[in-house]
Short mmCIF file of C-alpha atoms and ligand atoms in Angstrom, two decimals:
data_model
loop_
_atom_site.label_atom_id
_atom_site.label_comp_id
_atom_site.label_asym_id
_atom_site.label_seq_id
_atom_site.Cartn_x
_atom_site.Cartn_y
_atom_site.Cartn_z
CA UNK Q 1 197.13 79.83 140.54
CA UNK Q 2 196.79 83.19 141.55
CA UNK Q 3 196.28 84.27 137.63
CA UNK Q 4 193.32 82.05 137.41
CA UNK Q 5 191.93 83.61 140.65
CA UNK Q 6 192.11 86.88 139.10
CA UNK Q 7 190.77 85.75 135.57
CA UNK Q 8 187.82 84.14 137.27
CA UNK Q 9 187.38 87.50 139.45
CA UNK Q 10 187.74 89.43 136.27
CA UNK Q 11 184.82 87.00 134.42
CA UNK Q 12 182.62 87.27 137.62
CA UNK Q 13 183.15 91.12 137.62
CA UNK Q 14 182.16 91.07 133.73
CA UNK Q 15 178.98 88.80 134.65
CA UNK Q 16 177.74 90.92 137.31
CA UNK Q 17 178.13 94.29 135.62
CA UNK Q 18 175.04 94.43 133.18
CA UNK Q 19 175.16 97.69 131.02
CA UNK Q 20 171.50 98.60 130.31
CA UNK Q 21 169.97 98.74 126.77
CA UNK Q 22 169.54 102.26 124.88
CA UNK Q 23 166.15 104.09 125.71
CA UNK Q 24 165.12 107.55 124.92
CA UNK Q 25 164.27 109.64 128.03
CA UNK Q 26 161.73 112.60 128.23
CA UNK Q 27 164.40 114.96 127.01
CA UNK Q 28 166.18 113.40 124.20
CA UNK Q 29 169.89 113.01 124.98
CA UNK Q 30 169.64 114.45 128.59
CA UNK Q 31 170.51 111.23 130.92
CA UNK Q 32 169.80 112.48 134.23
CA UNK Q 33 167.30 111.16 136.89
CA UNK Q 34 165.03 114.21 136.07
CA UNK Q 35 164.63 113.08 132.47
CA UNK Q 36 164.91 109.37 132.65
CA UNK Q 37 163.33 108.62 136.33
CA UNK Q 38 164.80 108.05 139.47
CA UNK Q 39 165.39 104.40 140.69
CA UNK Q 40 167.54 104.20 143.68
CA UNK Q 41 170.45 101.99 143.34
CA UNK Q 42 170.48 102.35 139.38
CA UNK Q 43 172.75 105.28 137.38
CA UNK Q 44 171.92 106.56 134.01
CA UNK Q 45 174.35 107.48 131.61
CA UNK Q 46 174.71 108.84 128.20
CA UNK Q 47 174.96 106.27 125.33
CA UNK Q 48 175.27 107.01 121.65
CA UNK Q 49 173.27 109.83 120.08
CA UNK Q 50 170.01 110.63 122.06
CA UNK Q 51 169.95 107.28 124.01
CA UNK Q 52 170.43 106.91 127.53
CA UNK Q 53 171.20 103.72 129.47
CA UNK Q 54 171.25 102.50 132.95
CA UNK Q 55 175.22 101.79 134.18
CA UNK Q 56 174.78 98.24 135.68
CA UNK Q 57 171.15 96.55 135.48
CA UNK Q 58 172.49 94.39 138.42
CA UNK Q 59 173.79 96.91 140.63
CA UNK Q 60 170.44 96.35 142.90
CA UNK Q 61 167.50 94.51 143.16
CA UNK Q 62 164.91 95.23 140.35
CA UNK Q 63 162.32 97.31 141.99
CA UNK Q 64 158.44 95.69 141.96
CA UNK Q 65 156.79 99.46 141.91
CA UNK Q 66 157.18 102.57 140.10
CA UNK Q 67 158.36 100.97 136.86
CA UNK Q 68 158.45 102.92 133.84
CA UNK Q 69 159.05 102.16 130.07
CA UNK Q 70 162.66 103.75 130.55
CA UNK Q 71 163.83 101.22 133.18
CA UNK Q 72 162.11 98.58 131.78
CA UNK Q 73 163.47 99.16 128.43
CA UNK Q 74 166.92 99.69 129.71
CA UNK Q 75 166.99 96.47 132.03
CA UNK Q 76 164.35 94.36 130.77
CA UNK Q 77 163.91 91.62 133.49
CA UNK Q 78 162.96 88.91 130.94
CA UNK Q 79 163.60 89.00 127.00
CA UNK Q 80 161.47 91.75 125.37
CA UNK Q 81 159.70 92.53 128.61
CA UNK Q 82 160.46 96.36 127.84
CA UNK Q 83 157.38 98.27 128.66
CA UNK Q 84 156.13 98.85 132.26
CA UNK Q 85 152.88 97.40 132.91
CA UNK Q 86 149.78 100.14 133.69
CA UNK Q 87 150.38 100.00 137.50
CA UNK Q 88 154.11 100.15 137.18
CA UNK Q 89 154.94 96.89 139.18
CA UNK Q 90 156.26 94.73 136.36
CA UNK Q 91 157.80 94.89 133.19
CA UNK Q 92 155.93 93.16 130.54
CA UNK Q 93 156.58 91.75 126.66
CA UNK Q 94 154.04 94.11 125.16
CA UNK Q 95 154.65 95.02 121.51
CA UNK Q 96 153.63 98.70 122.47
CA UNK Q 97 153.78 100.83 125.66
CA UNK Q 98 150.98 100.18 127.88
CA UNK Q 99 150.26 103.94 127.91
CA UNK Q 100 149.42 103.89 124.23
CA UNK Q 101 146.19 105.14 123.11
CA UNK Q 102 145.90 103.31 119.96
CA UNK Q 103 146.71 100.02 118.44
CA UNK Q 104 145.61 98.16 121.90
CA UNK Q 105 144.16 94.45 121.65
CA UNK Q 106 143.06 92.05 124.10
CA UNK Q 107 146.38 90.28 124.51
CA UNK Q 108 147.98 93.68 125.07
CA UNK Q 109 145.45 94.91 127.65
CA UNK Q 110 145.77 91.35 129.57
CA UNK Q 111 149.69 91.98 129.88
CA UNK Q 112 149.23 95.57 130.87
CA UNK Q 113 146.59 95.36 133.25
CA UNK Q 114 144.59 92.31 134.54
CA UNK Q 115 141.92 94.40 136.00
CA UNK Q 116 141.19 96.07 132.41
CA UNK Q 117 141.75 92.91 130.30
CA UNK Q 118 140.12 93.65 127.23
CA UNK Q 119 140.58 96.34 124.41
CA UNK Q 120 137.66 98.36 123.35
CA UNK Q 121 136.31 98.22 120.08
CA UNK Q 122 138.63 100.89 118.24
CA UNK Q 123 141.72 99.92 120.40
CA UNK Q 124 142.08 103.38 122.36
CA UNK Q 125 141.96 102.08 125.68
CA UNK Q 126 141.84 99.12 128.09
CA UNK Q 127 138.56 98.33 129.89
CA UNK Q 128 137.05 96.68 132.73
CA UNK Q 129 134.68 94.42 130.37
CA UNK Q 130 134.01 90.82 131.72
CA UNK Q 131 134.42 89.77 127.60
CA UNK Q 132 136.28 90.53 124.73
CA UNK Q 133 134.57 93.43 122.54
CA UNK Q 134 134.77 90.81 119.70
CA UNK Q 135 132.36 88.37 121.52
CA UNK Q 136 129.23 87.43 119.68
CA UNK Q 137 127.09 86.30 122.74
CA UNK Q 138 126.37 87.22 126.50
CA UNK Q 139 126.19 91.07 125.81
CA UNK Q 140 124.82 93.48 128.52
CA UNK Q 141 124.33 97.20 128.28
CA UNK Q 142 127.46 97.61 130.71
CA UNK Q 143 129.95 96.01 128.79
CA UNK Q 144 128.43 97.51 125.38
CA UNK Q 145 128.94 100.96 126.46
CA UNK Q 146 132.45 99.75 127.47
CA UNK Q 147 133.28 98.31 124.20
CA UNK Q 148 131.57 100.53 122.10
CA UNK Q 149 131.29 104.34 121.43
CA UNK Q 150 128.14 104.56 119.58
CA UNK Q 151 126.69 101.12 120.51
CA UNK Q 152 125.50 101.26 124.24
CA UNK Q 153 123.17 98.76 124.27
CA UNK Q 154 122.88 94.93 123.98
CA UNK Q 155 120.59 93.84 121.41
CA UNK Q 156 117.74 91.48 122.69
CA UNK Q 157 119.34 88.08 122.39
CA UNK Q 158 122.84 89.45 123.72
CA UNK Q 159 124.40 88.56 120.42
CA UNK Q 160 125.75 92.28 119.73
CA UNK Q 161 125.68 95.49 120.76
CA UNK Q 162 123.47 98.20 118.91
CA UNK Q 163 123.30 101.81 118.37
CA UNK Q 164 119.70 102.01 119.83
CA UNK Q 165 119.01 105.13 121.63
CA UNK Q 166 117.13 103.27 124.50
CA UNK Q 167 118.06 100.01 126.18
CA UNK Q 168 116.54 97.01 124.35
CA UNK Q 169 115.08 96.00 127.59
CA UNK Q 170 112.97 99.03 127.72
CA UNK Q 171 109.39 98.69 128.44
CA UNK Q 172 108.44 102.17 127.01
CA UNK Q 173 109.41 104.70 124.54
CA UNK Q 174 109.70 102.52 121.60
CA UNK Q 175 110.13 103.77 118.01
CA UNK Q 176 110.71 101.73 114.84
CA UNK Q 177 114.31 102.49 114.79
CA UNK Q 178 115.26 101.17 117.73
CA UNK Q 179 112.85 98.02 117.49
CA UNK Q 180 114.67 97.23 114.16
CA UNK Q 181 118.15 97.53 116.09
CA UNK Q 182 117.27 95.62 119.06
CA UNK Q 183 115.54 92.81 117.53
CA UNK Q 184 114.81 92.45 113.76
CA UNK Q 185 112.30 90.08 113.99
CA UNK Q 186 109.98 92.39 115.95
CA UNK Q 187 110.81 95.78 113.97
CA UNK Q 188 108.14 98.00 114.45
CA UNK Q 189 106.93 99.92 117.74
CA UNK Q 190 103.54 99.16 118.84
CA UNK Q 191 101.23 101.99 118.83
CA UNK Q 192 101.72 102.92 122.53
CA UNK Q 193 105.51 102.32 122.26
CA UNK Q 194 105.39 99.77 125.03
CA UNK Q 195 106.71 97.17 122.89
CA UNK Q 196 108.25 95.94 119.65
CA UNK Q 197 105.92 93.87 117.30
CA UNK Q 198 106.13 91.83 114.18
CA UNK Q 199 103.83 94.21 112.12
CA UNK Q 200 104.93 94.63 108.63
CA UNK Q 201 104.16 98.34 108.38
CA UNK Q 202 104.57 100.93 110.96
CA UNK Q 203 101.82 101.64 113.48
CA UNK Q 204 101.92 105.18 112.19
CA UNK Q 205 100.89 103.82 108.71
CA UNK Q 206 98.01 105.75 106.80
CA UNK Q 207 97.27 102.79 104.49
CA UNK Q 208 97.97 99.29 103.78
CA UNK Q 209 96.66 98.26 106.94
CA UNK Q 210 95.57 94.39 107.60
CA UNK Q 211 93.92 92.77 110.40
CA UNK Q 212 97.06 91.08 111.33
CA UNK Q 213 98.88 94.14 111.40
CA UNK Q 214 95.92 96.02 113.28
CA UNK Q 215 95.69 93.62 116.40
CA UNK Q 216 99.72 93.88 116.81
CA UNK Q 217 99.86 97.76 116.72
CA UNK Q 218 96.83 98.23 119.07
CA UNK Q 219 94.77 95.47 120.33
CA UNK Q 220 91.64 97.99 121.07
CA UNK Q 221 91.44 98.39 117.10
CA UNK Q 222 92.11 94.98 116.03
CA UNK Q 223 90.61 95.45 112.49
CA UNK Q 224 91.72 96.96 109.25
CA UNK Q 225 89.08 99.32 107.81
CA UNK Q 226 87.52 98.76 104.63
CA UNK Q 227 89.82 101.30 102.85
CA UNK Q 228 92.76 100.16 104.66
CA UNK Q 229 93.81 103.44 105.67
CA UNK Q 230 93.27 102.91 109.41
CA UNK Q 231 92.43 100.35 112.37
CA UNK Q 232 89.17 100.27 113.61
CA UNK Q 233 87.50 99.03 117.05
CA UNK Q 234 84.99 96.88 115.44
CA UNK Q 235 84.23 93.67 116.77
CA UNK Q 236 84.42 91.67 113.61
CA UNK Q 237 86.70 91.94 110.67
CA UNK Q 238 85.70 94.46 108.01
CA UNK Q 239 85.95 91.97 105.57
CA UNK Q 240 83.31 89.54 107.35
CA UNK Q 241 80.51 88.37 105.20
CA UNK Q 242 78.15 87.88 108.29
CA UNK Q 243 77.24 89.02 111.53
CA UNK Q 244 77.19 92.76 110.67
CA UNK Q 245 75.61 95.36 112.81
CA UNK Q 246 75.40 98.98 112.36
CA UNK Q 247 78.02 99.88 114.61
CA UNK Q 248 80.70 97.66 112.92
CA UNK Q 249 79.42 98.83 109.61
CA UNK Q 250 79.72 102.35 110.47
CA UNK Q 251 83.25 101.77 112.20
CA UNK Q 252 84.47 99.67 108.97
CA UNK Q 253 83.18 102.05 106.37
CA UNK Q 254 81.18 105.40 107.12
CA UNK Q 255 79.93 105.60 103.72
CA UNK Q 256 77.99 102.23 104.22
CA UNK Q 257 76.78 102.82 107.82
CA UNK Q 258 74.29 100.00 107.82
CA UNK Q 259 74.07 96.26 108.20
CA UNK Q 260 71.68 94.97 105.55
CA UNK Q 261 68.67 92.85 106.71
CA UNK Q 262 70.52 89.38 106.08
CA UNK Q 263 73.65 91.03 108.13
CA UNK Q 264 75.81 89.86 105.52
CA UNK Q 265 77.00 93.05 104.19
CA UNK Q 266 77.09 96.85 105.04
CA UNK Q 267 75.26 99.31 102.85
CA UNK Q 268 74.06 102.84 102.68
CA UNK Q 269 70.45 103.81 102.76
CA UNK Q 270 68.39 106.75 103.96
CA UNK Q 271 68.12 105.01 107.55
CA UNK Q 272 69.02 101.75 109.20
CA UNK Q 273 67.94 98.63 107.62
CA UNK Q 274 67.41 96.41 110.89
CA UNK Q 275 65.06 97.67 113.40
CA UNK Q 276 63.13 100.38 111.10
CA UNK Q 277 59.90 101.98 112.85
CA UNK Q 278 58.23 102.08 109.66
CA UNK Q 279 55.35 104.27 111.09
CA UNK Q 280 57.68 107.29 111.38
CA UNK Q 281 58.02 109.36 108.33
CA UNK Q 282 61.54 109.10 107.88
CA UNK Q 283 61.75 105.58 108.51
CA UNK Q 284 59.43 104.59 105.75
CA UNK Q 285 60.64 101.99 103.21
CA UNK Q 286 61.62 103.33 99.83
CA UNK Q 287 62.41 101.34 96.46
CA UNK Q 288 65.88 102.60 96.92
CA UNK Q 289 66.23 101.53 100.73
CA UNK Q 290 64.56 97.88 99.90
CA UNK Q 291 66.97 97.24 96.97
CA UNK Q 292 70.10 98.36 99.33
CA UNK Q 293 68.86 96.54 102.55
CA UNK Q 294 67.49 93.49 101.01
CA UNK Q 295 68.47 92.93 97.57
CA UNK Q 296 67.90 94.44 94.11
CA UNK Q 297 64.84 92.47 93.38
CA UNK Q 298 63.01 94.11 96.33
CA UNK Q 299 60.65 97.32 96.20
CA UNK Q 300 58.94 99.12 98.81
CA UNK Q 301 55.36 98.13 99.83
CA UNK Q 302 52.89 101.02 99.03
CA UNK Q 303 52.56 102.11 102.63
CA UNK Q 304 55.98 101.93 102.90
CA UNK Q 305 55.73 99.36 105.69
CA UNK Q 306 58.27 96.93 104.25
CA UNK Q 307 59.63 95.65 101.09
CA UNK Q 308 58.48 92.98 98.25
CA UNK Q 309 60.68 90.41 96.71
CA UNK Q 310 59.48 90.48 93.22
CA UNK Q 311 61.22 87.41 92.56
CA UNK Q 312 59.48 85.48 95.44
CA UNK Q 313 58.24 82.22 94.43
CA UNK Q 314 55.38 82.36 96.92
CA UNK Q 315 53.12 84.62 98.95
CA UNK Q 316 52.63 87.51 96.30
CA UNK Q 317 49.12 88.87 95.70
CA UNK Q 318 47.81 90.26 92.59
CA UNK Q 319 48.48 93.47 94.28
CA UNK Q 320 52.11 92.84 95.01
CA UNK Q 321 52.52 91.57 91.33
CA UNK Q 322 51.04 94.55 90.13
CA UNK Q 323 53.20 96.74 92.15
CA UNK Q 324 56.31 94.65 90.88
CA UNK Q 325 55.15 95.13 87.25
CA UNK Q 326 57.72 96.79 85.03
CA UNK Q 327 60.16 97.22 88.09
CA UNK Q 328 62.03 93.82 87.40
CA UNK Q 329 60.36 91.31 85.59
CA UNK Q 330 58.60 92.79 83.13
CA UNK Q 331 54.87 91.98 82.72
CA UNK Q 332 54.72 89.66 85.37
CA UNK Q 333 51.66 91.67 87.08
CA UNK Q 334 49.52 88.59 88.16
CA UNK Q 335 50.05 86.29 91.07
CA UNK Q 336 49.58 82.68 90.47
CA UNK Q 337 48.16 79.78 92.58
CA UNK Q 338 51.65 79.36 94.27
CA UNK Q 339 51.95 83.04 95.17
CA UNK Q 340 54.77 83.84 92.36
CA UNK Q 341 53.96 86.59 89.71
CA UNK Q 342 53.31 85.54 86.14
CA UNK Q 343 52.37 87.35 83.01
CA UNK Q 344 48.81 85.69 82.84
CA UNK Q 345 45.94 87.08 84.72
CA UNK Q 346 45.11 83.92 86.42
CA UNK Q 347 41.56 85.24 87.27
CA UNK Q 348 40.60 85.26 83.98
CA UNK Q 349 37.32 83.10 82.66
CA UNK Q 350 37.95 82.55 79.25
CA UNK Q 351 40.54 81.90 76.70
CA UNK Q 352 42.80 79.42 78.69
CA UNK Q 353 45.21 77.43 77.01
CA UNK Q 354 47.73 74.89 78.46
CA UNK Q 355 50.60 76.87 78.62
CA UNK Q 356 48.75 79.40 80.71
CA UNK Q 357 47.30 77.02 83.00
CA UNK Q 358 50.45 75.34 83.89
CA UNK Q 359 51.92 78.96 84.57
CA UNK Q 360 49.04 79.85 86.79
CA UNK Q 361 48.51 76.30 88.79
CA UNK Q 362 50.71 73.70 88.12
CA UNK Q 363 48.10 71.28 89.87
CA UNK Q 364 45.42 72.21 86.99
CA UNK Q 365 47.79 72.28 83.69
CA UNK Q 366 44.95 71.53 81.43
CA UNK Q 367 41.99 73.85 79.71
CA UNK Q 368 38.64 72.72 80.25
CA UNK Q 369 37.35 72.08 76.70
CA UNK Q 370 35.38 75.39 76.44
CA UNK Q 371 38.72 77.27 77.71
CA UNK Q 372 36.67 78.69 80.74
CA UNK Q 373 38.91 77.35 83.52
CA UNK Q 374 41.77 74.96 84.04
CA UNK Q 375 41.53 71.45 85.32
CA UNK Q 376 43.72 68.83 86.63
CA UNK Q 377 43.06 66.23 83.63
CA UNK Q 378 41.06 66.62 80.24
CA UNK Q 379 37.71 64.54 79.86
CA UNK Q 380 39.34 62.52 76.96
CA UNK Q 381 41.94 61.60 79.48
CA UNK Q 382 39.21 60.77 81.71
CA UNK Q 383 37.56 58.45 79.17
CA UNK Q 384 41.13 56.78 78.51
CA UNK Q 385 41.34 56.09 82.13
CA UNK Q 386 37.72 54.19 82.68
CA UNK Q 387 38.69 52.55 79.63
CA UNK Q 388 41.88 51.12 81.09
CA UNK Q 389 40.18 50.49 84.47
CA UNK Q 390 37.65 48.01 82.82
CA UNK Q 391 40.54 46.29 81.01
CA UNK Q 392 42.03 45.48 84.19
CA UNK Q 393 38.77 44.21 85.65
CA UNK Q 394 38.29 41.99 82.64
CA UNK Q 395 41.85 40.82 82.54
CA UNK Q 396 41.65 39.71 86.62
CA UNK Q 397 38.68 38.04 85.97
C1 NAG O 1 127.73 83.21 128.07
O1 NAG O 1 127.49 82.87 129.65
C2 NAG O 1 127.03 81.61 129.82
C3 NAG O 1 126.52 81.56 131.09
O2 NAG O 1 127.10 82.32 131.94
C4 NAG O 1 128.32 80.66 129.83
O3 NAG O 1 128.17 79.49 130.05
C5 NAG O 1 129.06 81.03 128.13
O4 NAG O 1 130.34 80.55 128.29
C6 NAG O 1 129.08 82.34 127.68
N1 NAG O 1 129.71 82.55 126.57
C7 NAG O 1 130.61 83.06 126.26
C8 NAG O 1 131.05 83.35 124.91
O5 NAG O 1 131.20 83.90 127.09
C1 NAG O 2 137.20 104.95 120.29
O1 NAG O 2 135.89 104.65 121.37
C2 NAG O 2 135.95 105.30 122.53
C3 NAG O 2 135.00 104.87 123.41
O2 NAG O 2 134.67 103.39 123.13
C4 NAG O 2 135.99 106.92 122.36
O3 NAG O 2 135.62 107.71 123.35
C5 NAG O 2 136.92 107.35 121.34
O4 NAG O 2 136.49 108.76 120.88
C6 NAG O 2 136.96 106.57 120.07
N1 NAG O 2 138.16 106.91 119.14
C7 NAG O 2 138.00 106.93 117.85
C8 NAG O 2 139.30 107.42 117.23
O5 NAG O 2 137.11 106.91 117.32
C1 NAG O 3 119.78 87.15 117.81
O1 NAG O 3 119.29 88.21 117.44
C2 NAG O 3 119.85 88.69 116.02
C3 NAG O 3 119.54 89.75 115.34
O2 NAG O 3 119.37 90.83 116.22
C4 NAG O 3 119.98 87.52 115.01
O3 NAG O 3 120.23 87.61 113.75
C5 NAG O 3 120.16 86.15 115.56
O4 NAG O 3 119.94 84.99 114.89
C6 NAG O 3 119.85 86.12 116.88
N1 NAG O 3 120.64 84.82 117.55
C7 NAG O 3 119.67 83.85 118.29
C8 NAG O 3 120.77 82.75 118.92
O5 NAG O 3 118.60 83.88 118.60
C1 NAG O 4 94.54 102.23 120.83
O1 NAG O 4 93.39 102.38 120.22
C2 NAG O 4 92.29 102.85 121.25
C3 NAG O 4 90.60 102.51 120.88
O2 NAG O 4 90.51 103.26 119.54
C4 NAG O 4 92.56 104.05 121.42
O3 NAG O 4 91.73 105.00 122.06
C5 NAG O 4 93.95 104.47 121.71
O4 NAG O 4 94.45 105.63 121.89
C6 NAG O 4 95.11 103.71 120.82
N1 NAG O 4 96.41 103.86 121.52
C7 NAG O 4 97.28 104.51 120.89
C8 NAG O 4 98.47 104.59 121.56
O5 NAG O 4 97.12 104.69 119.52
C1 NAG O 5 73.81 107.30 101.50
O1 NAG O 5 72.59 107.64 101.04
C2 NAG O 5 71.74 108.83 101.11
C3 NAG O 5 70.36 108.53 100.77
O2 NAG O 5 69.75 107.44 101.01
C4 NAG O 5 72.51 109.92 100.75
O3 NAG O 5 71.80 111.25 100.94
C5 NAG O 5 73.77 109.80 100.93
O4 NAG O 5 74.55 110.70 100.25
C6 NAG O 5 74.21 108.41 100.75
N1 NAG O 5 75.97 108.41 101.33
C7 NAG O 5 76.83 108.10 100.48
C8 NAG O 5 78.04 108.08 101.09
O5 NAG O 5 76.67 107.45 99.61
C1 NAG O 6 52.23 96.67 83.61
O1 NAG O 6 52.78 97.62 83.30
C2 NAG O 6 52.66 97.90 81.87
C3 NAG O 6 53.57 99.26 81.66
O2 NAG O 6 54.99 98.79 81.85
C4 NAG O 6 51.20 98.44 81.61
O3 NAG O 6 51.02 98.65 80.51
C5 NAG O 6 50.49 97.41 82.39
O4 NAG O 6 48.97 97.80 82.13
C6 NAG O 6 50.80 96.88 83.41
N1 NAG O 6 49.78 95.87 84.10
C7 NAG O 6 49.01 96.00 85.03
C8 NAG O 6 48.35 94.54 85.34
O5 NAG O 6 49.05 96.76 85.74
C1 NAG O 7 41.68 89.58 85.69
O1 NAG O 7 40.62 88.77 85.15
C2 NAG O 7 39.47 89.36 86.04
C3 NAG O 7 38.31 88.41 85.72
O2 NAG O 7 38.10 88.55 84.16
C4 NAG O 7 39.17 90.68 85.83
O3 NAG O 7 38.09 90.95 86.77
C5 NAG O 7 40.17 91.21 86.36
O4 NAG O 7 40.04 92.54 86.34
C6 NAG O 7 41.48 91.08 85.58
N1 NAG O 7 42.54 91.81 86.09
C7 NAG O 7 43.44 92.75 85.55
C8 NAG O 7 44.70 93.21 86.15
O5 NAG O 7 43.06 92.88 84.27
C1 NAG O 8 127.30 89.85 131.72
C2 NAG O 8 128.57 90.60 131.71
O1 NAG O 8 129.84 90.27 131.42
N1 NAG O 8 128.59 91.59 132.79
C3 NAG O 8 129.71 92.51 133.07
C4 NAG O 8 129.85 93.51 132.11
O2 NAG O 8 130.78 94.50 132.79
C5 NAG O 8 130.64 94.79 133.83
C6 NAG O 8 131.86 95.61 134.37
O3 NAG O 8 131.71 96.88 133.91
C7 NAG O 8 130.82 93.70 134.97
O4 NAG O 8 130.51 93.68 136.13
C8 NAG O 8 129.68 92.48 134.28
O5 NAG O 8 129.68 91.47 135.08
#
């Protein structure tokens, strides 16, 4: 009986005395409190080689503060909880020490410090972000700068952190570089740098402008100049084919600074086309100006008071036609009855033939029998009409 009690006591004693696991202290092989850490109630002893160990892990209650990797390593309270957490308040089953400055992961950080539960992007430290650095939503500038050394700002929809040099929420100071990083669908900075826009060329471009890009870059200059090298403050598109004014013409293309008479295009001439005061010497019409301002078939009147359309089908006088003679329509230097220019002297008093009569006045297409004038019908035709008339009367009777 007494032998059994002694055996039980021996067994109990064996169970209670728990030899610690081997750890390396700050001075390898030196197993003093100074080298391994002072923990009241625990004694260090030399183990094999450079290792030290706690003599008896059960010698006193396990502390809940001031824990180190040495104590946790020698007396892990739970299997594999061999490292002290960052605050030294518990031993944790982290695969690497909580003091590590590389190889940190979210999982390790959570074990090591619940206040800094995420590893930064390169795993060099645990951070107080509210989301994992591998998240792909809900990013804020604050958490971006915690996670990424070189990507301090959240992109515009918070799906990633970017290496822009200003926050993506900025309302000034934009550059194409930053716009493209913050939101690739609006990759260009507006001219005033206050926003990012969906232009297809940089607002500082010196060629390739379109109306669509111009209005995005600077709404004060909404249209591309005719040469596409800049944007201008015209009130209509430089590719318009109506509604032109001198001012818009000049803005769109300084080498054709005047609206033509029909306002359908811009032209160059010695003076503006619209609103000319022909009594002032430099504003008199010239052939060149008439051609530019109206059309190629126009020439200037003799006194410079206006332009004549040599192709006009009405309103022309012999004088007008004489001016036009040789200009555009060959020898069409006489006005006909309709006021168009023809090659026959419609005032002639002899030599009329049918083709000339028709040309001079379609209403009197027939030469009289002596050829001195044109008439509506010939005398032989009149006789035929009379005959027809009498036959009709006879038939009706
Ligand atoms: C992002 O934030 C919203 C609203 O706070 C939340 O509902 C959502 O779960 C978050 N998403 C992630 C991936 O954290
Ligand atoms: C890791 O990132 C931090 C900032 O997040 C930075 O301070 C550190 O230099 C980086 N280390 C390496 C090795 O890139
Ligand atoms: C967020 O922006 C990125 C580009 O910055 C884009 O690729 C992605 O489709 C956007 N996501 C959403 C949900 O808008
Ligand atoms: C936008 O256009 C207006 C009108 O030409 C000009 O005065 C202004 O300087 C332009 N703004 C920028 C930022 O270029
Ligand atoms: C415009 O026309 C005037 C004379 O009509 C001429 O002196 C000037 O050189 C022309 N300008 C251009 C850009 O062609
Ligand atoms: C028309 O011009 C030609 C030369 O081009 C000239 O010979 C002819 O006399 C002119 N006719 C009239 C009616 O002026
Ligand atoms: C046209 O004919 C009339 C009548 O014969 C004549 O007086 C006039 O001089 C002619 N005009 C021209 C330009 O020859
Ligand atoms: C939206 C979000 O997650 N914001 C957090 C970013 O990180 C800071 C801590 O630095 C938190 O306070 C924010 O709530």
